[in-house]
Tab-separated table of C-alpha atoms in Angstrom:
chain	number	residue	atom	x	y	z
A	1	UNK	CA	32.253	-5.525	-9.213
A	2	UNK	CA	28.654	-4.587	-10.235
A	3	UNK	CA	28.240	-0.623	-9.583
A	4	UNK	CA	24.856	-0.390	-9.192
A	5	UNK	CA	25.262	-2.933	-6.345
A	6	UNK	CA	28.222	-0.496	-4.852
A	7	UNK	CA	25.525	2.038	-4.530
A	8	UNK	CA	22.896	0.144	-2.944
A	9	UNK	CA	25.269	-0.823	-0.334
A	10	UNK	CA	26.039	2.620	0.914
A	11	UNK	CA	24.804	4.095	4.372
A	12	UNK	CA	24.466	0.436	5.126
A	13	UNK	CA	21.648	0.376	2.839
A	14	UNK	CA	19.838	-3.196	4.106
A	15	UNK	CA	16.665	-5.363	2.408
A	16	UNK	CA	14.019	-2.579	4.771
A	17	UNK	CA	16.416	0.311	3.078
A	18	UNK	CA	12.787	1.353	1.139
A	19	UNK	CA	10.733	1.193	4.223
A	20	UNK	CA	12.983	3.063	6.606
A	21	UNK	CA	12.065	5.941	4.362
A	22	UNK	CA	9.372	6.018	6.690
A	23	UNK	CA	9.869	9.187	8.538
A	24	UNK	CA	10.669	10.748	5.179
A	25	UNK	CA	7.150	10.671	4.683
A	26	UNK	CA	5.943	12.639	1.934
A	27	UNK	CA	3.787	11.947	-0.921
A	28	UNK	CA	1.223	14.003	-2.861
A	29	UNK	CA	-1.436	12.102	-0.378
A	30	UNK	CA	-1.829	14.664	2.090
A	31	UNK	CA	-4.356	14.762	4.371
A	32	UNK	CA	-5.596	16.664	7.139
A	33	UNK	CA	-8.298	16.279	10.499
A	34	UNK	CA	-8.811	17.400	13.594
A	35	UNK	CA	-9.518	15.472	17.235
A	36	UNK	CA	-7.373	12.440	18.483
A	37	UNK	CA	-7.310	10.093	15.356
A	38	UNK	CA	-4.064	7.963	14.955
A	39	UNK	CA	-3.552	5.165	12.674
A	40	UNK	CA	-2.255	1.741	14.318
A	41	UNK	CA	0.954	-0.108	13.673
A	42	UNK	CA	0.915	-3.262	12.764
A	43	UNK	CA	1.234	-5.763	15.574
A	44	UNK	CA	4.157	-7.551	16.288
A	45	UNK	CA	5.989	-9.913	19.276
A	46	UNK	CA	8.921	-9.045	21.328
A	47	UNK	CA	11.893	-8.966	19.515
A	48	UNK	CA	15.642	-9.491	20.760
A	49	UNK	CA	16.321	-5.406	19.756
A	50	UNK	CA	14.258	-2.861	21.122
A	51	UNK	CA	13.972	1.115	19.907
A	52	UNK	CA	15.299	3.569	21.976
A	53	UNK	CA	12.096	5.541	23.574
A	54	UNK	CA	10.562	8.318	22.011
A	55	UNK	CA	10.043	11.081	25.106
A	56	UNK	CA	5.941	11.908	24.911
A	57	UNK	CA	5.101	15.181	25.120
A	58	UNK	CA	2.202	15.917	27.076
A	59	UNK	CA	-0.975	17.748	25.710
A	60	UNK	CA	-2.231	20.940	26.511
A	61	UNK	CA	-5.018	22.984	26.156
A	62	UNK	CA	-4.520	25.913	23.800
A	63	UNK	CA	-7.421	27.235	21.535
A	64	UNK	CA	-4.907	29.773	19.290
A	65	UNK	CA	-4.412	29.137	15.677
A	66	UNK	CA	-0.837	28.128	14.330
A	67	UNK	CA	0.385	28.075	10.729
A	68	UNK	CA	3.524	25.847	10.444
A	69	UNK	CA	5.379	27.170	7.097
A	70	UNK	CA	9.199	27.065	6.092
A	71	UNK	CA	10.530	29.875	5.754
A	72	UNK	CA	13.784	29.375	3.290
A	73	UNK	CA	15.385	32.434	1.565
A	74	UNK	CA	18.156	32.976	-1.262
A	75	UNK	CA	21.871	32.691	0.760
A	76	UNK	CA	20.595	31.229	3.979
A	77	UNK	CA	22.742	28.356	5.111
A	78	UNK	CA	21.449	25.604	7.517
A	79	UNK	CA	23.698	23.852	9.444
A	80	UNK	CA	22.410	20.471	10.872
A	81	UNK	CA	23.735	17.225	12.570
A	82	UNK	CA	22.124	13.657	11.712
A	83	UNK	CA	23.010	10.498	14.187
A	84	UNK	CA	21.690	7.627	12.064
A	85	UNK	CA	21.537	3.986	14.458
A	86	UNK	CA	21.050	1.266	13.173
A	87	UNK	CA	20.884	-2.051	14.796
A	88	UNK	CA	20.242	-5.594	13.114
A	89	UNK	CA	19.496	-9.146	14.005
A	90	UNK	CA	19.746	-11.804	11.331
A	91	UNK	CA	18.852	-15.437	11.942
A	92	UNK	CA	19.155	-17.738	9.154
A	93	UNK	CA	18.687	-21.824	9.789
A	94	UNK	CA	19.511	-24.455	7.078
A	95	UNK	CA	22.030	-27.246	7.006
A	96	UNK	CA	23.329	-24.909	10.177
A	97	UNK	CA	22.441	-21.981	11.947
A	98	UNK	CA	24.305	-18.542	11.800
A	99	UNK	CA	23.183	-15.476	13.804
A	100	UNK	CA	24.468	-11.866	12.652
A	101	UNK	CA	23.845	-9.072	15.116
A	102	UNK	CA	25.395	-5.955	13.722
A	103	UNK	CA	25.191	-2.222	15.445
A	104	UNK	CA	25.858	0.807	13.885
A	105	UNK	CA	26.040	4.320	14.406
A	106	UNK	CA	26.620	7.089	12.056
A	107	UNK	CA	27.295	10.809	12.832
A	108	UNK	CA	27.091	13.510	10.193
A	109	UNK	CA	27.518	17.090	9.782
A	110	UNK	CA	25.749	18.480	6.698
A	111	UNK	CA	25.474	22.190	5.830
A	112	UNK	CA	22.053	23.376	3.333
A	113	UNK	CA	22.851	26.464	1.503
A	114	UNK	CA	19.543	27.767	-0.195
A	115	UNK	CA	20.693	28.154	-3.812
A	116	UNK	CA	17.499	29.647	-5.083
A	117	UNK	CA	13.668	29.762	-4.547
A	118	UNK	CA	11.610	28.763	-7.245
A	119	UNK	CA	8.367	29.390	-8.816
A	120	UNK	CA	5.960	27.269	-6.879
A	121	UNK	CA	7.367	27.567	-3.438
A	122	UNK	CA	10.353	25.092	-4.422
A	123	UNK	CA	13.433	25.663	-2.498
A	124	UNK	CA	16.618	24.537	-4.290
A	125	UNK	CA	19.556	23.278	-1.648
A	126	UNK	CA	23.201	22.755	-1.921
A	127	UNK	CA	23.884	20.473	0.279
A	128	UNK	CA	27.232	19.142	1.728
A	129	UNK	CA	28.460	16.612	4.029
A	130	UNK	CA	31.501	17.948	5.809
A	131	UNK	CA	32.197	15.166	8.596
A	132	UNK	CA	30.997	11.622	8.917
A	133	UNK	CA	32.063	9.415	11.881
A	134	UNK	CA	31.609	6.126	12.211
A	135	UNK	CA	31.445	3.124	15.012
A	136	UNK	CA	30.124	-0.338	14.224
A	137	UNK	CA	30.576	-4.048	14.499
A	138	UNK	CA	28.930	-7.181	13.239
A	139	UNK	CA	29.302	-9.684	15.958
A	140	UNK	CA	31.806	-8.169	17.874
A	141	UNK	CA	33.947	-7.490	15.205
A	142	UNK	CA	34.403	-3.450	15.525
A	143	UNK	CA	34.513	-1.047	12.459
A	144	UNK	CA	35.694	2.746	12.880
A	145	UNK	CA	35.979	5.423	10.450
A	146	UNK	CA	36.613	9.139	11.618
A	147	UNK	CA	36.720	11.708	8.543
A	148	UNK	CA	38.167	13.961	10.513
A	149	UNK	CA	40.968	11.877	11.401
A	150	UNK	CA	41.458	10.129	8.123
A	151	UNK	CA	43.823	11.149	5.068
A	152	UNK	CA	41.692	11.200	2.141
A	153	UNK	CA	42.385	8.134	0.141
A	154	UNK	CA	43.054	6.337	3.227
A	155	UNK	CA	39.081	5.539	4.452
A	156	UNK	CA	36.024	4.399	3.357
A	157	UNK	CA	35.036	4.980	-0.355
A	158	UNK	CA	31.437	5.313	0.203
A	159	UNK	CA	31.775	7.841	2.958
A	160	UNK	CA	34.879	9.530	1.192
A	161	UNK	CA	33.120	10.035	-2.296
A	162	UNK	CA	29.917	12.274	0.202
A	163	UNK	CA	32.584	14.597	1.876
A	164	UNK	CA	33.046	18.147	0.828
A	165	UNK	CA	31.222	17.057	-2.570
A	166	UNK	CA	28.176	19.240	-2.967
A	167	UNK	CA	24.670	18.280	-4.433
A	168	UNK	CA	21.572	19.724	-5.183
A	169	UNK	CA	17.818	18.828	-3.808
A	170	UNK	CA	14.761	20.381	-4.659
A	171	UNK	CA	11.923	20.748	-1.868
A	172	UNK	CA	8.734	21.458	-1.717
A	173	UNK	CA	7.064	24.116	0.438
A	174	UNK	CA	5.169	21.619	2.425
A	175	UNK	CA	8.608	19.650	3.020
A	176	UNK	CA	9.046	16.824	0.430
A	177	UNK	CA	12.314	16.399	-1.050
A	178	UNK	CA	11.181	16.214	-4.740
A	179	UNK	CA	14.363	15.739	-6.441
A	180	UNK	CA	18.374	15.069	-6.615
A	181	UNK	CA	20.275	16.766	-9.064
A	182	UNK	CA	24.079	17.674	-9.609
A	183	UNK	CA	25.681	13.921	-8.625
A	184	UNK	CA	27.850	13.610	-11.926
A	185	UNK	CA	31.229	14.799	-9.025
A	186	UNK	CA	29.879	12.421	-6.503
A	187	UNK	CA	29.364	9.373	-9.126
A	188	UNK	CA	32.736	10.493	-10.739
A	189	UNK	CA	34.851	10.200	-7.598
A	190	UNK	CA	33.000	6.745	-6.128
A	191	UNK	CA	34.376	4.973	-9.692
A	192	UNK	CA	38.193	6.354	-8.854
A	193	UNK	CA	37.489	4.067	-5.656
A	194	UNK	CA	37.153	1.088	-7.578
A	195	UNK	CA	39.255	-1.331	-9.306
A	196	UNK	CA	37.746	-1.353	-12.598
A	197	UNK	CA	37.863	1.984	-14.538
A	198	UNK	CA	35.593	0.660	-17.662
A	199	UNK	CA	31.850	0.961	-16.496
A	200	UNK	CA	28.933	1.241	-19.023
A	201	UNK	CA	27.055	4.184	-19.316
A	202	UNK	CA	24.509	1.491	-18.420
A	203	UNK	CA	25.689	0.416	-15.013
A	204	UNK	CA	26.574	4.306	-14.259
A	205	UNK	CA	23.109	5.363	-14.666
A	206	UNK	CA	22.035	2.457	-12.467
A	207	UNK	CA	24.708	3.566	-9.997
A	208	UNK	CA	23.585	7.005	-9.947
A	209	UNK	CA	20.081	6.253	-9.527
A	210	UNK	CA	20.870	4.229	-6.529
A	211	UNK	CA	22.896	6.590	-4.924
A	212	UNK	CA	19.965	9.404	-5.788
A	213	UNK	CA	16.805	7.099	-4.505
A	214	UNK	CA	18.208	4.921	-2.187
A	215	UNK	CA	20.821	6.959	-0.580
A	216	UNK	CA	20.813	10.934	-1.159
A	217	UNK	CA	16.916	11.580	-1.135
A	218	UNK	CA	16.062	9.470	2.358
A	219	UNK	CA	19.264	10.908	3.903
A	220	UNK	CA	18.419	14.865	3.184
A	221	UNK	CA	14.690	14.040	4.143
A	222	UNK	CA	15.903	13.578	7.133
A	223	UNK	CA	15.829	17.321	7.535
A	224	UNK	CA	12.511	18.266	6.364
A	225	UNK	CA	8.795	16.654	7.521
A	226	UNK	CA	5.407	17.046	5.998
A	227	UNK	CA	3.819	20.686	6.836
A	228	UNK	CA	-0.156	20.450	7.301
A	229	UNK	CA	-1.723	22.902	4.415
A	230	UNK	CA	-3.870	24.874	6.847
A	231	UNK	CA	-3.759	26.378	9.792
A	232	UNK	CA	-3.946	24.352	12.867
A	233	UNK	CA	-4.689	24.177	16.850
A	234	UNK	CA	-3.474	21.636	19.763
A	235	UNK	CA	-4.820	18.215	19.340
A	236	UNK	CA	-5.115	19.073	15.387
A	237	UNK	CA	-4.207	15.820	13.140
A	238	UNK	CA	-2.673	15.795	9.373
A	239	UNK	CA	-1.202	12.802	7.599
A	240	UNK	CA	0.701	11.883	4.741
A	241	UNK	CA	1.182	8.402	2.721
A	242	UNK	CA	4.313	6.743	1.421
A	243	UNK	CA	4.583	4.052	-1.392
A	244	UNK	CA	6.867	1.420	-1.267
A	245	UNK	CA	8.206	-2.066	-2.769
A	246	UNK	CA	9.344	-4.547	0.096
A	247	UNK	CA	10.276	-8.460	-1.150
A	248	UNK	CA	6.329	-9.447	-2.936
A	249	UNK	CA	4.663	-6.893	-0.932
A	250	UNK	CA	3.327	-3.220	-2.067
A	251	UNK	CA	3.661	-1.016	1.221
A	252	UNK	CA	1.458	1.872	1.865
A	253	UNK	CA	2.945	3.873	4.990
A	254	UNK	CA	0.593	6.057	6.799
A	255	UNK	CA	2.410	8.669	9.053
A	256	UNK	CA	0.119	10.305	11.207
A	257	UNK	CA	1.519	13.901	13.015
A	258	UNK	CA	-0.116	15.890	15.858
A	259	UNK	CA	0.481	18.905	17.505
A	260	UNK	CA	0.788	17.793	21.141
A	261	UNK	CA	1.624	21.695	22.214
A	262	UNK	CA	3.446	25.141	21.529
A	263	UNK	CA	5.703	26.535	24.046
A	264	UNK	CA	7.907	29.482	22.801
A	265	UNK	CA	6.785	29.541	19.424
A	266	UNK	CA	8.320	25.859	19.345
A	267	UNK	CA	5.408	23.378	18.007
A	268	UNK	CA	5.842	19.780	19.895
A	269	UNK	CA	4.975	17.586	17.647
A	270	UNK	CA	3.979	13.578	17.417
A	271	UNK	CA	4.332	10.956	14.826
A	272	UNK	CA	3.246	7.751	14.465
A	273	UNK	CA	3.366	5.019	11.212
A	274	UNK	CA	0.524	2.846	10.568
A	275	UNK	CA	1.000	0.052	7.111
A	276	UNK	CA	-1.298	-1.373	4.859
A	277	UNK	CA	0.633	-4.548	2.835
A	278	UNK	CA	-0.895	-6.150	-0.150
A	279	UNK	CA	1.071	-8.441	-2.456
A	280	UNK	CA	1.959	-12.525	-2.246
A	281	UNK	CA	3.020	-14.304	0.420
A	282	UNK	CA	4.217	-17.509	-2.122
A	283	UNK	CA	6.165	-17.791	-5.442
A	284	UNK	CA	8.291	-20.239	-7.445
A	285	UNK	CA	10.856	-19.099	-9.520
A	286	UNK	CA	13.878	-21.074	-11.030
A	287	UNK	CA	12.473	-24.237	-9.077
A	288	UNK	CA	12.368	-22.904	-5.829
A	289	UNK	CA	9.715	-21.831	-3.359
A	290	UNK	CA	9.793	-19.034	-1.403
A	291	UNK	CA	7.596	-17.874	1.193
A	292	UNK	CA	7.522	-14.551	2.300
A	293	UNK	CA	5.974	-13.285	5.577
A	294	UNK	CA	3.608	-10.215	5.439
A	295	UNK	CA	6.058	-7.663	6.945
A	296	UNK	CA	5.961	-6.149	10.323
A	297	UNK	CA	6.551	-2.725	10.294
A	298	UNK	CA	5.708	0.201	12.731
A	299	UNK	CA	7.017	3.129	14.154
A	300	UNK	CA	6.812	5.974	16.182
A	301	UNK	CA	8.350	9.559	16.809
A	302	UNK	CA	8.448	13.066	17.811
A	303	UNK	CA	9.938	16.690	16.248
A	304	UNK	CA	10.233	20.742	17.117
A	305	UNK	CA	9.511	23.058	14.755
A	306	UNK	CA	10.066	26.660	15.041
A	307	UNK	CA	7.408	28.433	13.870
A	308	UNK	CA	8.904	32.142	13.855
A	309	UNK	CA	12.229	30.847	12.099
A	310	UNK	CA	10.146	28.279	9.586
A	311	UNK	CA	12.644	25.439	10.411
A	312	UNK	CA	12.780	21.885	12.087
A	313	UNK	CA	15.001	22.382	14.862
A	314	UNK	CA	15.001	18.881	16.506
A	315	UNK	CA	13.282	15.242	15.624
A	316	UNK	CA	13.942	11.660	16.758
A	317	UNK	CA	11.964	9.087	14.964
A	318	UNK	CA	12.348	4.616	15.335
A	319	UNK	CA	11.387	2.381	12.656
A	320	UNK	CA	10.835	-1.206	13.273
A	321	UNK	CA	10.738	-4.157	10.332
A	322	UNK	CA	10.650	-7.535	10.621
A	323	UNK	CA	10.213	-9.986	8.054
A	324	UNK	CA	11.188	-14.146	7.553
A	325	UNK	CA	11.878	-15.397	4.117
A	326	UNK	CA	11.752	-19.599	3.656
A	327	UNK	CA	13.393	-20.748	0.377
A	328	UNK	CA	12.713	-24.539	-0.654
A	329	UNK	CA	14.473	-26.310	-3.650
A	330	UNK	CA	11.975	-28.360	-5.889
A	331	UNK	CA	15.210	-30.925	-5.586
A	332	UNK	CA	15.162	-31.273	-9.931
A	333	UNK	CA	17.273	-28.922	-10.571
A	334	UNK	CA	19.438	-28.592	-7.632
A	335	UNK	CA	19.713	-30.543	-4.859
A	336	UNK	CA	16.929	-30.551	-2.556
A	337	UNK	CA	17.014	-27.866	0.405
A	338	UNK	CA	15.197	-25.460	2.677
A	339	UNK	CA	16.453	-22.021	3.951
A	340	UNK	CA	14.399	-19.610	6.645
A	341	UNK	CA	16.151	-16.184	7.352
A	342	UNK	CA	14.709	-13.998	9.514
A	343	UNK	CA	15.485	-9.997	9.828
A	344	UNK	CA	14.709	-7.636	12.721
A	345	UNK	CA	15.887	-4.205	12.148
A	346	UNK	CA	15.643	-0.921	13.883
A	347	UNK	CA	16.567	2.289	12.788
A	348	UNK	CA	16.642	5.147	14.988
A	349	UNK	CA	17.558	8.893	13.296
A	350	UNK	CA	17.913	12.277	15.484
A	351	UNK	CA	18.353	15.531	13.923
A	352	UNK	CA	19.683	18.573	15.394
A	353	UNK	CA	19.279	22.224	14.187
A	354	UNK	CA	23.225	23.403	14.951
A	355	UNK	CA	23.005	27.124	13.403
A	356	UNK	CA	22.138	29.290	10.527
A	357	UNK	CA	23.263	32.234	8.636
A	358	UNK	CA	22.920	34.178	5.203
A	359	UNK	CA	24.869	35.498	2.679
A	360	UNK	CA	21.901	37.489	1.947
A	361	UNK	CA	21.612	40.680	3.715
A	362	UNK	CA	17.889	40.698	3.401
A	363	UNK	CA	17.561	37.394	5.249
């Protein structure tokens, strides 16, 4: 068993796993405007899955000046729940044809525990997972896992090795989760899963850095969203780019916000994902062709942040990617053959702010 596959594979980590870091949208490319600009998603046909609809807030007119800042102190603790749905449509055609429609949902309880604030405006998090239910099924097969429910050693490694294991993030004051740190527990108790005891400090590294990257860091950005710099009004615009590998293809992600209204010192807020893809379409490797499709990838979304508390109470954000791969043998040095798999995948996340408190009497 290669471990630095294991890792890729958790959270049901598929081929768009980079670009459904969408709505973690951070990046040192910040930028800010004012007036009703948007960036537009890439265009794509119906497909057999749809996202569940984003509720539009409407706009209103409001001339007052808001600053949207996080406000994170020494002992607070943050207790949030993450519903992560995922649903998939595979379609591959060669000497047969096989469809795979998988569904999944995912329900988490994390707590954030503010470890220490750093020079900079960096907050440092503990964070832990203390539940994670799950309910899925690839083509009507049915998969269930309850942590609640479950005698440790008894469930699902990848989910088992997360629960009541803390790790560390770093943040940014403007809401980018800059690093993962404090994983050596997590990586230790994922190898007691496996068969094979005798892993390479090699293949460990590679692990860990999967679990960090692909896993960790998109899952606790889940929590945070880019802040503008400045202060702001009603109809005010800021944006934020995200780099990313996908098959050939190099994959800027645009995510546009904009403050669609403040009601109750809660700041309504709108999101939206334009792409720019540059890379090849065609390459041969090992005597075979394959084509690759220039992605299609959009996405939309909306989130409530509380401007007294500095927080993100509330956010619901869809990604869409689609993408066909063909794969021809050059019929030398295999037999002669053609492949075409195509993926549609949506990803829906919705965050909840549950509670807080402090073990700082300050806070």
């Amino acid at each position: 068993m290669n471990l630095a596959r294991s890792g890729k594979n958790i959270f049901y980590i598929s081929i768009v796993s980079a670009i459904l870091l969408f709505f973690s949208a951070c990046g040192e490319d910040k930028k800010e405007n004012t007036g009703d600009k948007k960036t537009i998603p890439t265009e794509t046909a119906e497909k057999e899955i749809t996202p569940q609809k984003v509720e539009e807030t409407p706009e209103e007119d409001d001339d007052n000046i808001y600053t949207l800042k996080y406000d994170f102190r020494e002992g607070d603790i943050f207790n949030y729940n993450l519903t992560s749905i995922t649903h998939s449509l595979q379609h591959v055609e060669s000497d047969s044809v096989v469809t795979i429609k998988a569904n999944q949902t995912i329900d988490y309880e994390f707590s954030l525990k503010v470890v220490n604030v750093l020079i900079g405006g960096i907050f440092d998090f503990e964070v832990t997972v203390n539940s994670v239910i799950l309910v899925a099924d690839m083509n009507g097969t049915p998969v269930a896992y309850n942590s609640k429910e479950t005698p440790e050693g008894e469930g699902m490694p990848e989910y088992e090795t997360l629960l009541n294991n803390p790790f560390r993030v770093k943040v940014s004051g403007d809401g980018e989760v800059i690093a993962v740190t404090n994983t050596d527990k997590l990586v230790e108790k994922f190898i007691t899963y496996q068969p094979r005891k005798n892993f390479s400090r090699e293949e460990i590294a590679q692990f860990e850095s999967a679990l960090k990257q692909e896993a960790l860091k998109p899952l606790t950005q889940q929590f945070f969203r880019t802040l503008p710099e400045n202060n702001i009004k009603v109809n005010d615009n800021w944006n934020s780019e995200l780099f990313a590998k996908f098959n050939t293809f190099d994959i800027t992600n645009i995510v546009d916000y904009k403050l669609k209204s403040v009601k109750d010192n809660i700041a309504n807020i709108e999101i939206n994902l334009g792409t720019r893809s540059e890379g090849k379409n065609d390459i041969t490797e090992g005597g075979v062709f394959y084509h690759f499709s220039t992605p299609e990838i959009y996405g939309d979304g909306t989130m409530k942040f509380d401007i007294e508390k500095g927080l993100m109470t509330s956010s619901t954000t869809n990604m869409t990617v689609s993408a066909t791969i063909t794969m021809e043998s050059d019929g030398l040095t295999a037999p002669a053959q053609k492949a075409v798999r195509t993926e549609n995948t949506i990803k829906t996340n919705k965050v909840e702010f549950v509670s807080k408190s402090s073990q700082n009497p300050d806070s």
